[in-house]
Coordinates of C-alpha atoms and ligand atoms in Angstrom, one line a residue:
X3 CA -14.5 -183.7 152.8
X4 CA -12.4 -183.5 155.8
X5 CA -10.6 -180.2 157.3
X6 CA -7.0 -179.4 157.2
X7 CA -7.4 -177.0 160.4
X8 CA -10.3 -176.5 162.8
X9 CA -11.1 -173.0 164.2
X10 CA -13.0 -172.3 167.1
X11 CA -14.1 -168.6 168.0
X12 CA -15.4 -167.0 165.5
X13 CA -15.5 -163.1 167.1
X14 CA -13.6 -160.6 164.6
X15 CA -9.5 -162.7 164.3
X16 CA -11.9 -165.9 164.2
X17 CA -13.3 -165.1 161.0
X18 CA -10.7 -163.3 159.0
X19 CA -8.4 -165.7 159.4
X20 CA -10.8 -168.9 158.4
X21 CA -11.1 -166.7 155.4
X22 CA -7.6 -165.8 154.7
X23 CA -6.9 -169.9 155.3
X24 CA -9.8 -170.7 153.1
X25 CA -8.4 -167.9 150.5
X26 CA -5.0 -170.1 149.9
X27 CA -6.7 -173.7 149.5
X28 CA -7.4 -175.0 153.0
X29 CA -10.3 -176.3 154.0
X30 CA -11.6 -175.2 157.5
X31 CA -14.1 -176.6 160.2
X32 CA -15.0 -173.8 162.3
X33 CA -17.3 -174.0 165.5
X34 CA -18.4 -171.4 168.0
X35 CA -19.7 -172.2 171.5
X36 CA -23.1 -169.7 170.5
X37 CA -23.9 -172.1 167.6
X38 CA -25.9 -169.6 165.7
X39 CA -22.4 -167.7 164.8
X40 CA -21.1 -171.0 163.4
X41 CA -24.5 -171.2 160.7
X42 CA -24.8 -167.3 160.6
X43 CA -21.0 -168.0 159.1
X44 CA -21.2 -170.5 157.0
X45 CA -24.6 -169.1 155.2
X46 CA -23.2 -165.5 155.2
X47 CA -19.3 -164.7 154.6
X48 CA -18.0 -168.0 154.7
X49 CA -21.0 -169.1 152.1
X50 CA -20.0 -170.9 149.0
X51 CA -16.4 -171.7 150.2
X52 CA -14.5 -174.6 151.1
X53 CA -15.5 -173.9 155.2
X54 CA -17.5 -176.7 157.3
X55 CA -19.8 -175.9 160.1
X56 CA -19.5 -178.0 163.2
X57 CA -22.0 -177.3 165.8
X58 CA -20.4 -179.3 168.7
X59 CA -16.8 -180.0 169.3
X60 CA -17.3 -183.5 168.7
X61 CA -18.3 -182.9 165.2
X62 CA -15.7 -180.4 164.6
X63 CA -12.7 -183.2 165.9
X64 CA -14.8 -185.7 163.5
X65 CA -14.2 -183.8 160.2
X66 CA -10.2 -183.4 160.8
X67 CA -7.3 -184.5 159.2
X68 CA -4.7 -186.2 161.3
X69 CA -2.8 -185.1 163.1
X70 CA -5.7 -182.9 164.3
X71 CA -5.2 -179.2 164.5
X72 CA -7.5 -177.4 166.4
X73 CA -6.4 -173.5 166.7
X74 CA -8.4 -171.5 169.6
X75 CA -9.3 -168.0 168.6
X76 CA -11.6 -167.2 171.5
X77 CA -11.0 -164.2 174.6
X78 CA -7.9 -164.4 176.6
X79 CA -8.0 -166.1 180.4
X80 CA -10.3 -168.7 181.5
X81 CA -12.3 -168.9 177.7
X82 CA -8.8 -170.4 176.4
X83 CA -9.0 -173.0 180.0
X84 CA -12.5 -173.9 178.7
X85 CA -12.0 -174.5 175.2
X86 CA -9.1 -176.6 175.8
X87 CA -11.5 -178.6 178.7
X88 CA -13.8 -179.5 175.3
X89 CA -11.1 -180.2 172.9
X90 CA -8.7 -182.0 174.7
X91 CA -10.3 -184.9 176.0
X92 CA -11.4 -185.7 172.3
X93 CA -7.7 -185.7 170.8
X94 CA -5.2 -188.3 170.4
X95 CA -1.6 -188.1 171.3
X96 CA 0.5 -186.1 168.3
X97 CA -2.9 -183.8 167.7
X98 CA -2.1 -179.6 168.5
X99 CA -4.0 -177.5 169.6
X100 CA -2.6 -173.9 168.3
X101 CA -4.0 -171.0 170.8
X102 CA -4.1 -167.8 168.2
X103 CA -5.4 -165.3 171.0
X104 CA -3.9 -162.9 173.2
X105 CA -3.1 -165.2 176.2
X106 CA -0.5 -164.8 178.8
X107 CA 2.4 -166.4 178.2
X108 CA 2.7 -168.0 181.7
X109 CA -0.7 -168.9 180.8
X110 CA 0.6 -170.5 178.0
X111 CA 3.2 -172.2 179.6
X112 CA 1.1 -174.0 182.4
X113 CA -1.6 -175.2 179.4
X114 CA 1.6 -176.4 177.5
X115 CA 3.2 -178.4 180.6
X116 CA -0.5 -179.9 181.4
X117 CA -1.3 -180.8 177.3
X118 CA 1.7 -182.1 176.5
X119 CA 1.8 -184.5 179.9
X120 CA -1.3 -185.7 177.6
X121 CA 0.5 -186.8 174.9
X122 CA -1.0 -183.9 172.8
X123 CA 1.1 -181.1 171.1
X124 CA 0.3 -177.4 172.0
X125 CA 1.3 -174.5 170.5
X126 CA 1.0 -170.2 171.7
X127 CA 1.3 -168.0 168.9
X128 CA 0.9 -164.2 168.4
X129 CA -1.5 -162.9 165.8
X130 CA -0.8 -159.4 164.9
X131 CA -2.6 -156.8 162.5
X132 CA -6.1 -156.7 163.6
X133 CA -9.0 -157.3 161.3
X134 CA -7.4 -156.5 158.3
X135 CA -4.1 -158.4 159.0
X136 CA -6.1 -161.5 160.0
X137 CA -7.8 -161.0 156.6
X138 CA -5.0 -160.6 154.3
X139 CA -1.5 -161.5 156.2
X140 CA -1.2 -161.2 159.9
X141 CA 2.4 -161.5 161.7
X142 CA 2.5 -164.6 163.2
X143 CA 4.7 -165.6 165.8
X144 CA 4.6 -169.7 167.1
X145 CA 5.7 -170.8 170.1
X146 CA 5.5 -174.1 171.9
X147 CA 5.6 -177.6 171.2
X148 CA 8.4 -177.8 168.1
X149 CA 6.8 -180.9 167.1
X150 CA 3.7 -179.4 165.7
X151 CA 5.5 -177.0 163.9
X152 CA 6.4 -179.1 160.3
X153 CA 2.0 -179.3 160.8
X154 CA 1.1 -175.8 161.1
X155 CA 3.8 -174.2 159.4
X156 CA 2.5 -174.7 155.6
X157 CA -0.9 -172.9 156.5
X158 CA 0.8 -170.8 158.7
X159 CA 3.4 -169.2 156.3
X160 CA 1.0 -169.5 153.7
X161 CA -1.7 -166.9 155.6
X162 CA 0.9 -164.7 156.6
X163 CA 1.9 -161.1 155.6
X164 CA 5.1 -161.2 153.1
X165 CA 8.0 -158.6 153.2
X166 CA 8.8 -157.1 149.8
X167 CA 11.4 -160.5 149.0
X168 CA 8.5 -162.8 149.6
X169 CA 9.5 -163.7 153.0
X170 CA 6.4 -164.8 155.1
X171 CA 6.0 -162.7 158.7
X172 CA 6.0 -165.6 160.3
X173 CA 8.1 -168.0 161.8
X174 CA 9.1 -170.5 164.6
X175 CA 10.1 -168.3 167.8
X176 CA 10.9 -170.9 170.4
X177 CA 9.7 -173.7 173.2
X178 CA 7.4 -172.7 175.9
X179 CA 5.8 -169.4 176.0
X180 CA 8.2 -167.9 173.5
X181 CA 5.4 -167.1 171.0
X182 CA 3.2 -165.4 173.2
X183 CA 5.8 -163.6 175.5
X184 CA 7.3 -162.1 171.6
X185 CA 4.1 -160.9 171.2
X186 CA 3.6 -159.2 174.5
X187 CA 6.7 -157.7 174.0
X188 CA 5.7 -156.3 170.1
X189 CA 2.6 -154.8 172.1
X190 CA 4.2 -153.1 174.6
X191 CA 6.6 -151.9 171.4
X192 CA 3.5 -151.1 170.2
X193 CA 2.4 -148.8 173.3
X194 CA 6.1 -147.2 172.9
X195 CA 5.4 -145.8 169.4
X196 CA 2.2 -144.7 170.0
X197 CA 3.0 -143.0 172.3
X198 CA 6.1 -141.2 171.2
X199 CA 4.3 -140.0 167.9
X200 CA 1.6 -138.9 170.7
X201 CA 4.1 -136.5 172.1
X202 CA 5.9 -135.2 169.1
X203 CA 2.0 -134.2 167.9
X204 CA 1.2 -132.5 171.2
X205 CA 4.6 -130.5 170.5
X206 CA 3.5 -129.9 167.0
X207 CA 0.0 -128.8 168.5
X208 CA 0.6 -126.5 171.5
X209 CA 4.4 -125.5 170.9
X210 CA 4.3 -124.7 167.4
X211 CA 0.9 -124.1 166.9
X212 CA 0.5 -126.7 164.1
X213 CA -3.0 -127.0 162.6
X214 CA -3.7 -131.0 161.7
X215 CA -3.6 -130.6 158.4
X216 CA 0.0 -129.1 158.9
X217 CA 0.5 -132.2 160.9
X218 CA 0.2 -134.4 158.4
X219 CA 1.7 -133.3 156.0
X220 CA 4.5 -133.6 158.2
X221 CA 3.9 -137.5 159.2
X222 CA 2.9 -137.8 155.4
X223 CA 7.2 -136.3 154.9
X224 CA 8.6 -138.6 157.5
X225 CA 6.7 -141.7 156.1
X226 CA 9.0 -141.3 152.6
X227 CA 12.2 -141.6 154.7
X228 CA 13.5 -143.9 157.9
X229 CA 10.1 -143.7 159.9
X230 CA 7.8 -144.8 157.2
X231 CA 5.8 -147.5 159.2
X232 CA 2.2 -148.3 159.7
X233 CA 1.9 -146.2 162.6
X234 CA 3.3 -142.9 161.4
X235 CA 0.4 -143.8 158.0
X236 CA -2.3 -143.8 159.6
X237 CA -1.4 -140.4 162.0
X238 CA -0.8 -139.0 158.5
X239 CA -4.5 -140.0 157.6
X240 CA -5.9 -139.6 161.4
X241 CA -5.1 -135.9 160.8
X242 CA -6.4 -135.3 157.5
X243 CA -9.6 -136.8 158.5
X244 CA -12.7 -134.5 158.9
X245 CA -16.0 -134.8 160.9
X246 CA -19.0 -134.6 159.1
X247 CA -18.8 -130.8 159.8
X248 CA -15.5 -130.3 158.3
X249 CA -13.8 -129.7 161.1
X250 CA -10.9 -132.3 162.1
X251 CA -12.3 -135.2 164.2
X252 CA -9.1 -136.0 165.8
X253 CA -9.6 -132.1 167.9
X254 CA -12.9 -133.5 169.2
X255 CA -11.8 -136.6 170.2
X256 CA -11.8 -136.6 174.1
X257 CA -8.2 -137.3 175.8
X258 CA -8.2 -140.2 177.9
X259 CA -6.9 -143.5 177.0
X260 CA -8.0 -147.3 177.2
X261 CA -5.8 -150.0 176.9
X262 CA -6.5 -153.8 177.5
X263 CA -3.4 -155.2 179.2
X264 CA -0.4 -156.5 177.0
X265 CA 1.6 -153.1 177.6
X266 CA 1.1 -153.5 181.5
X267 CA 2.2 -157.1 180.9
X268 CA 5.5 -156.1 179.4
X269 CA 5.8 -153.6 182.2
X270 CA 5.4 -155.9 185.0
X271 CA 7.6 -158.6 183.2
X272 CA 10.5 -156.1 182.8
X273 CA 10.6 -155.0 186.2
X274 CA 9.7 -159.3 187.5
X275 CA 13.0 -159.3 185.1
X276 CA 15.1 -156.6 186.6
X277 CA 15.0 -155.0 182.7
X278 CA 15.2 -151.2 182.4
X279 CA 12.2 -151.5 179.8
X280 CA 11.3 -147.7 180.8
X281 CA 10.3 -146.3 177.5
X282 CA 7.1 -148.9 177.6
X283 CA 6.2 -148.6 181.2
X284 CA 6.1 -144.8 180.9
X285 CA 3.5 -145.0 177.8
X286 CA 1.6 -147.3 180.2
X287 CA 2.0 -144.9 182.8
X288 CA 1.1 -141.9 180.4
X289 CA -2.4 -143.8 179.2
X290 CA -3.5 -144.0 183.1
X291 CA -2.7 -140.2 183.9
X292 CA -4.7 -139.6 180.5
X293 CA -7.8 -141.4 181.7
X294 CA -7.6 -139.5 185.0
X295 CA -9.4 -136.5 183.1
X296 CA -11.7 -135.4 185.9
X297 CA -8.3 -135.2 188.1
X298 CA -6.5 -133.7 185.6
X299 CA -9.6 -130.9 185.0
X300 CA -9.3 -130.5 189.3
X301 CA -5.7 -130.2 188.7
X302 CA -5.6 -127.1 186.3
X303 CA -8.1 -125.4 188.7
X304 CA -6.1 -126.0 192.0
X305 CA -2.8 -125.8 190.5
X306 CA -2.8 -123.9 187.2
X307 CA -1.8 -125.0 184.0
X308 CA 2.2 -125.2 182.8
X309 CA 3.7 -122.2 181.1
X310 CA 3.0 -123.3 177.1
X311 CA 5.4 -121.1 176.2
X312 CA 5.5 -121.2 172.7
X313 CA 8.8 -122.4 170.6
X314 CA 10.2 -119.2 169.7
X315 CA 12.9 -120.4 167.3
X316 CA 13.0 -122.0 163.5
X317 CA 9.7 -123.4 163.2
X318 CA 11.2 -125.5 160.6
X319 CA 14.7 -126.8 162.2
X320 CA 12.3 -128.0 165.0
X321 CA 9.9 -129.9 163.0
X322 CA 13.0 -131.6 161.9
X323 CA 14.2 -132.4 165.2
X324 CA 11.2 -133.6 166.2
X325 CA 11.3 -136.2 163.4
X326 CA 15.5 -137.3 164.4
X327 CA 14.1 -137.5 168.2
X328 CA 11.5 -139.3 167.6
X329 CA 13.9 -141.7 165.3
X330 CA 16.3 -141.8 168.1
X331 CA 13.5 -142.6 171.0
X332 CA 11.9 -145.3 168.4
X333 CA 15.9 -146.8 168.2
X334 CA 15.9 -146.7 172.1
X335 CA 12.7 -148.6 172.6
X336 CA 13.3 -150.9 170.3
X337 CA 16.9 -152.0 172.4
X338 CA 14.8 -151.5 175.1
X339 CA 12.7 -154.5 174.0
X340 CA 15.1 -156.3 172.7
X341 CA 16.7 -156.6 176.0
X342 CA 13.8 -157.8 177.8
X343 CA 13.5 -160.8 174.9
X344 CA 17.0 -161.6 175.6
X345 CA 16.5 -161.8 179.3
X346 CA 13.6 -164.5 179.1
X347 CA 15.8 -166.3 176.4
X348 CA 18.3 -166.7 179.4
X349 CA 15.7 -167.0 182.1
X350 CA 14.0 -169.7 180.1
X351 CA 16.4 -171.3 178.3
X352 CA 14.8 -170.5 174.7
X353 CA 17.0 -169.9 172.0
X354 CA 15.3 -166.9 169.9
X355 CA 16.3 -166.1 166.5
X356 CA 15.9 -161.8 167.0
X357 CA 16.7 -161.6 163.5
X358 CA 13.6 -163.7 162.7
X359 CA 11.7 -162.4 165.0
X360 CA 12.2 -158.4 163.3
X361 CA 11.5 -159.7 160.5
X362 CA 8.0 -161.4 161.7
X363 CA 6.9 -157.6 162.7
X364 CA 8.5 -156.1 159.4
X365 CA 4.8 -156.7 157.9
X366 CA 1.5 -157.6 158.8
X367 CA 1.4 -156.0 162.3
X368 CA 0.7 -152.6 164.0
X369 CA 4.2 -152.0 164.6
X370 CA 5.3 -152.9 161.0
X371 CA 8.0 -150.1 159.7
X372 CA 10.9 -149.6 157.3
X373 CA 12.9 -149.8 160.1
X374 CA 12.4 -153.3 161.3
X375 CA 14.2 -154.4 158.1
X376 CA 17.4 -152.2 159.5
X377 CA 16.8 -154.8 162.8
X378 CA 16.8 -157.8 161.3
X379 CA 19.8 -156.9 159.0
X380 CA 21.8 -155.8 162.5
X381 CA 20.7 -159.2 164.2
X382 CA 21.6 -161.1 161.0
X383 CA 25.0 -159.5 160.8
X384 CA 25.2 -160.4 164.4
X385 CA 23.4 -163.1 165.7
X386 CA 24.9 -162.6 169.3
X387 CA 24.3 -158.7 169.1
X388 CA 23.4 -157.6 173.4
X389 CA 22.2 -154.5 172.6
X390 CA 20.7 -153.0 169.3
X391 CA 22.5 -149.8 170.3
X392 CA 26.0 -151.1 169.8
X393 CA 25.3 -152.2 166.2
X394 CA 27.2 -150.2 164.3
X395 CA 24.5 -149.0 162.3
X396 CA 21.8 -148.2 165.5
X397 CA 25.2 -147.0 167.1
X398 CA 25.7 -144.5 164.5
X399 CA 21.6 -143.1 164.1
X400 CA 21.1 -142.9 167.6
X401 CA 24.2 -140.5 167.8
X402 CA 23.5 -138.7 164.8
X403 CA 20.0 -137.5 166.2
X404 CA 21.0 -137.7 169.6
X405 CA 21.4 -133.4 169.6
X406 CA 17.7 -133.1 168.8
X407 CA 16.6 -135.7 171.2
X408 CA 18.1 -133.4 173.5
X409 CA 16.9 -130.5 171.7
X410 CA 13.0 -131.5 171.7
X411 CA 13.3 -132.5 175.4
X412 CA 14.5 -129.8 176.9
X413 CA 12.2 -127.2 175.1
X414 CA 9.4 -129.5 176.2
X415 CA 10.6 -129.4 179.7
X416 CA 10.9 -125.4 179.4
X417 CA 7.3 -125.0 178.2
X418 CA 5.8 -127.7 180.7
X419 CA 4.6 -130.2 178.1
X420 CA 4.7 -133.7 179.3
X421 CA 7.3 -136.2 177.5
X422 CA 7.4 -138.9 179.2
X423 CA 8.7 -141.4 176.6
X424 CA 10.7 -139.0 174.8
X425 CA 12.6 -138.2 178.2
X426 CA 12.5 -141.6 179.6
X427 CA 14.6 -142.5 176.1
X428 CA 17.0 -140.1 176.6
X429 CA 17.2 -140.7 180.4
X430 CA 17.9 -144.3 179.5
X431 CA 20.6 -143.6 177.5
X432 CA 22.7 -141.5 179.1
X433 CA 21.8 -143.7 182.0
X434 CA 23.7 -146.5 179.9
X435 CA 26.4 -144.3 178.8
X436 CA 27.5 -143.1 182.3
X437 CA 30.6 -145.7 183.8
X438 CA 29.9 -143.9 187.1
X439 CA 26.0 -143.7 188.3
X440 CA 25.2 -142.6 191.7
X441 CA 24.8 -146.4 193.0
X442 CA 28.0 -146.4 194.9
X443 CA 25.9 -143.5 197.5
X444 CA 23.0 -145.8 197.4
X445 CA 24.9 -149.1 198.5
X446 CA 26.5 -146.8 201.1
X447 CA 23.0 -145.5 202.3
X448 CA 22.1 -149.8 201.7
X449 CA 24.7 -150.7 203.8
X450 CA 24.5 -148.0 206.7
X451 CA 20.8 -148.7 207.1
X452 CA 20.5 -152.5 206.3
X453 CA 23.7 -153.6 206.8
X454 CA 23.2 -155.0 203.1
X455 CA 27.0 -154.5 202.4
X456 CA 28.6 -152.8 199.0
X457 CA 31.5 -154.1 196.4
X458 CA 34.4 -151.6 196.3
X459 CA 36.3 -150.6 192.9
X460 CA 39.2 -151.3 194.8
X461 CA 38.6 -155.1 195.4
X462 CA 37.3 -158.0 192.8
X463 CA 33.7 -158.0 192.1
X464 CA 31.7 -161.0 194.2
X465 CA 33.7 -159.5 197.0
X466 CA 30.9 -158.0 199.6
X467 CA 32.0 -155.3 202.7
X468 CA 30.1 -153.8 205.8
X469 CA 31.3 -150.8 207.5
X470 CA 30.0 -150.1 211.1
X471 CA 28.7 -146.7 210.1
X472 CA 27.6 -145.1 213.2
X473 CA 30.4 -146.9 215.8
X474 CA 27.4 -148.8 217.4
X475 CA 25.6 -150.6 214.9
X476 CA 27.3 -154.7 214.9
X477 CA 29.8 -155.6 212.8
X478 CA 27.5 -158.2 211.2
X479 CA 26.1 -157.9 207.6
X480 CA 23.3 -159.0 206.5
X481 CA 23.4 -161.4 204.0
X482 CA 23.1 -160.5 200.3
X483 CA 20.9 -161.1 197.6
X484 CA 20.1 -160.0 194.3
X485 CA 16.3 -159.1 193.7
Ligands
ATR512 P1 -14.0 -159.8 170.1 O1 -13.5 -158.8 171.1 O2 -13.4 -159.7 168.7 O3 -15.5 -160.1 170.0 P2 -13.1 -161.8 171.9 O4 -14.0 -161.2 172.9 O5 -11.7 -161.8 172.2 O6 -13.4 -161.2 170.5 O7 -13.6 -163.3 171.7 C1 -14.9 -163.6 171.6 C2 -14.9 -165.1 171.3 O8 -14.6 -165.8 172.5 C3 -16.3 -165.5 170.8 O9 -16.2 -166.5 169.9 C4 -16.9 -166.1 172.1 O10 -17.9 -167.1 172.0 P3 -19.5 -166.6 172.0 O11 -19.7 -166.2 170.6 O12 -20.2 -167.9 172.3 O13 -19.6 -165.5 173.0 C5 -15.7 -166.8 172.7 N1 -15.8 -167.1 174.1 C6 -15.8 -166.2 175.1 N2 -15.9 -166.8 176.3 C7 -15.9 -168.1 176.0 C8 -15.9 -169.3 176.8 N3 -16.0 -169.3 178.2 N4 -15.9 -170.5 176.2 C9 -15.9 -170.6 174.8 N5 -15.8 -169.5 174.0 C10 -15.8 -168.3 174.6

């Protein structure tokens, strides 16, 4: 019997998606560098199915069909460098390797340039949904070598999450990095909405007054209309759920955040980029301040807490602003996002298909939603669309709940409770909407100090000018550049 794919890691992904492979007719060679998890496998979940155990990568190369497809499921960083060290050298020209983990995509870039100078095809993809999407249909977003594509596609599409036509979550994104820098970018969407559902509950909790049950049934409202997603679901069922005394476990869960890396990626890629991603980078921001808690204990003592004034108006017209601003931040994220994909399609010359690429994280994924679907149907209607705001149907929501973005931020700023994301949404926007920011005092102050010259709206653009500020300073300006 030979293998149609060969898997090796098999940690949590590893094994679901062997399964989920196995589940639609492939047959799988699977190895693990601790060889016991490759028999503990084989004779436990994977038992009785059409899965081989290799105990060394030679034997797991042996059992392949050509062209060889090895896909890497093991921790991101040097892991991925070592795998590849044991695979490679046993591959022929035309074989892929497919890296499934959560690598870097200038990571994946640099193994891509080096494979590929070996004759061999490799391929960076996203896997999205955790264990239960790895299981039953993960999103799945490939990037790299195009040649391997026709290869992997049938298992590929096959193992994937399905939208409600059938469509599989999964789909060719683009040469180089594309597919891992698209999934960067749906994790640091990912840090977005968490975040912004964060603070609309924190309103809910210590503005209104809202128990957690109340809560959800709220979430459990908003999931029927334009926010029904995965994210608001399980906040639904997050607030119902009780601790074995009763009591709601989410009150005695303590407040300080982890996170592993992808949203600080996106970050650090939109600002490398020069893209105002600042929706993302302010959840980042919000999950370090959280795991600050001993600072944040000091800081009540020293400083006091804010005022926690309590909303004093229609308890009920706020819930439902809450819901529009949250709609509207999620809109303004998402463009947000968008933009930074569109930047590294220039930078690197990949051409992505944002339509497809909505329609990867319309199922199977943590950011999976409704509203995804209105994404891809704004990108199909427009391939060329620069900024999801300016569709004409994002155009028309963001402005409709625009008031109560406004609404919800500025009682939170009254009552001192800490908005980041909200804010930074509406901050961006009006920031986009002004003709006339405060930049022309800030090339003034550029040029007085630095001599780093300024454009005038009186003159074409491209054209730069100094002025001798002081009287004494030279009449020589430094020359520009663009960071
Ligand atoms: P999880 O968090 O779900 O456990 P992970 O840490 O991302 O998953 O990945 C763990 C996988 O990476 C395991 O298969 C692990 O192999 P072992 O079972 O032998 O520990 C694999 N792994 C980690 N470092 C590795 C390395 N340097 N070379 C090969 N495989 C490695």
């Amino acid at each position: 019997m030979k293998a149609d794919i060969g898997l090796v890691g098999l940690a949590v992904m590893g094994e679901n998606l062997v399964l989920n492979m196995e589940s639609h007719g492939f047959t799988i060679a699977v190895y693990n560098r601790t060889v016991e998890k490759v028999d503990a496998f084989t004779s436990g979940r994977g038992a009785g199915k059409h899965i081989i155990g290799a105990h060394s990568p030679k034997e797991l190369v042996a059992v392949l069909k050509k062209p060889r497809i090895v896909m890497i499921m093991v921790r991101a960083g040097s892991a991925v460098d070592d795998t590849i060290a044991q695979i490679a050298p046993l591959l022929e020209p035309g074989d892929i390797i497919v890296d499934g983990g959560n690598s870097n995509y200038q990571d994946t870039m640099r193994r891509l340039a080096e494979l590929e100078g070996k004759g061999l095809l490799y391929v960076g993809t996203g896997v999205s949904g955790g264990e239960e999407g790895a299981l039953n249909g993960p999103s799945l977003m490939p990037g790299g070598s195009e040649a391997a594509w026709p290869h992997i596609k049938p298992i590929f599409q096959a193992i994937a999450a399905k939208v409600d036509d059938g469509s599989p979550c999964c789909d060719w994104v683009g040469p180089g990095g594309a597919g891992h820098f698209v999934k960067m970018v749906h994790n640091g969407i990912e840090y977005g909405d968490m975040q912004l559902i964060a603070e609309v509950y924190h309103m809910m909790r210590d503005q209104l007054g809202m128990t957690p049950d109340e809560m959800a049934d709220v979430f459990e409202a908003w999931n029927k209309g334009e926010l029904d997603s995965y994210l608001v679901a399980i906040t639904r069922d997050i607030l119902r759920f009780k601790d074995e005394d009763g009591l709601p476990i989410v009150d005695k869960i303590l407040d300080a955040a982890g996170q592993k890396g992808t949203g600080k990626w996106t970050g650090i890629t939109a600002l490398d980029f020069s893209v105002p991603v600042t929706l993302i980078v302010e959840a980042v921001f919000a999950r370090c301040l959280s795991a600050m808690k001993d600072e944040r204990v000091r800081a009540v003592k020293i400083l006091g807490k804010p005022s926690g004034a309590r909303f004093k108006g229609s308890r009920g017209a706020f819930i439902e602003d809450l819901g529009k601003a949250l709609y509207a931040a999620k809109i303004i994220s998402y463009a947000q996002g968008f933009m930074l994909l569109r930047e590294a399609a220039a930078e690197y010359g990949w051409k992505l298909n944002y339509g497809s690429i909505a329609l990867m994280w319309r199922g199977g994924c943590i950011i999976r939603s409704r509203f995804l679907g209105r994404i891809k149907e704004a990108f199909d209607a427009e391939p060329s669309l620069s900024n999801l705001v300016f569709a004409p149907f994002f155009a028309a929501q963001v402005l409709e709940n625009e008031s109560a973005l406004r609404n919800v931020v500025g009682e939170a700023v009254a009552s001192g409770i800490p908005v980041p994301a909200l804010s930074s949404a509406l901050e961006w926007f009006d920031g986009l909407r002004t003709e006339r920011l405060p930049a022309n005092l800030l090339q003034a102050q550029r040029d007085y100090f630095g001599a780093h010259t300024y454009e005038r709206i009186d003159k074409p653009r491209g054209e730069f000018f100094h002025t001798n500020w002081t009287g004494h300073g030279g009449s020589t300006a430094a020359s520009t550049y663009v960071v």
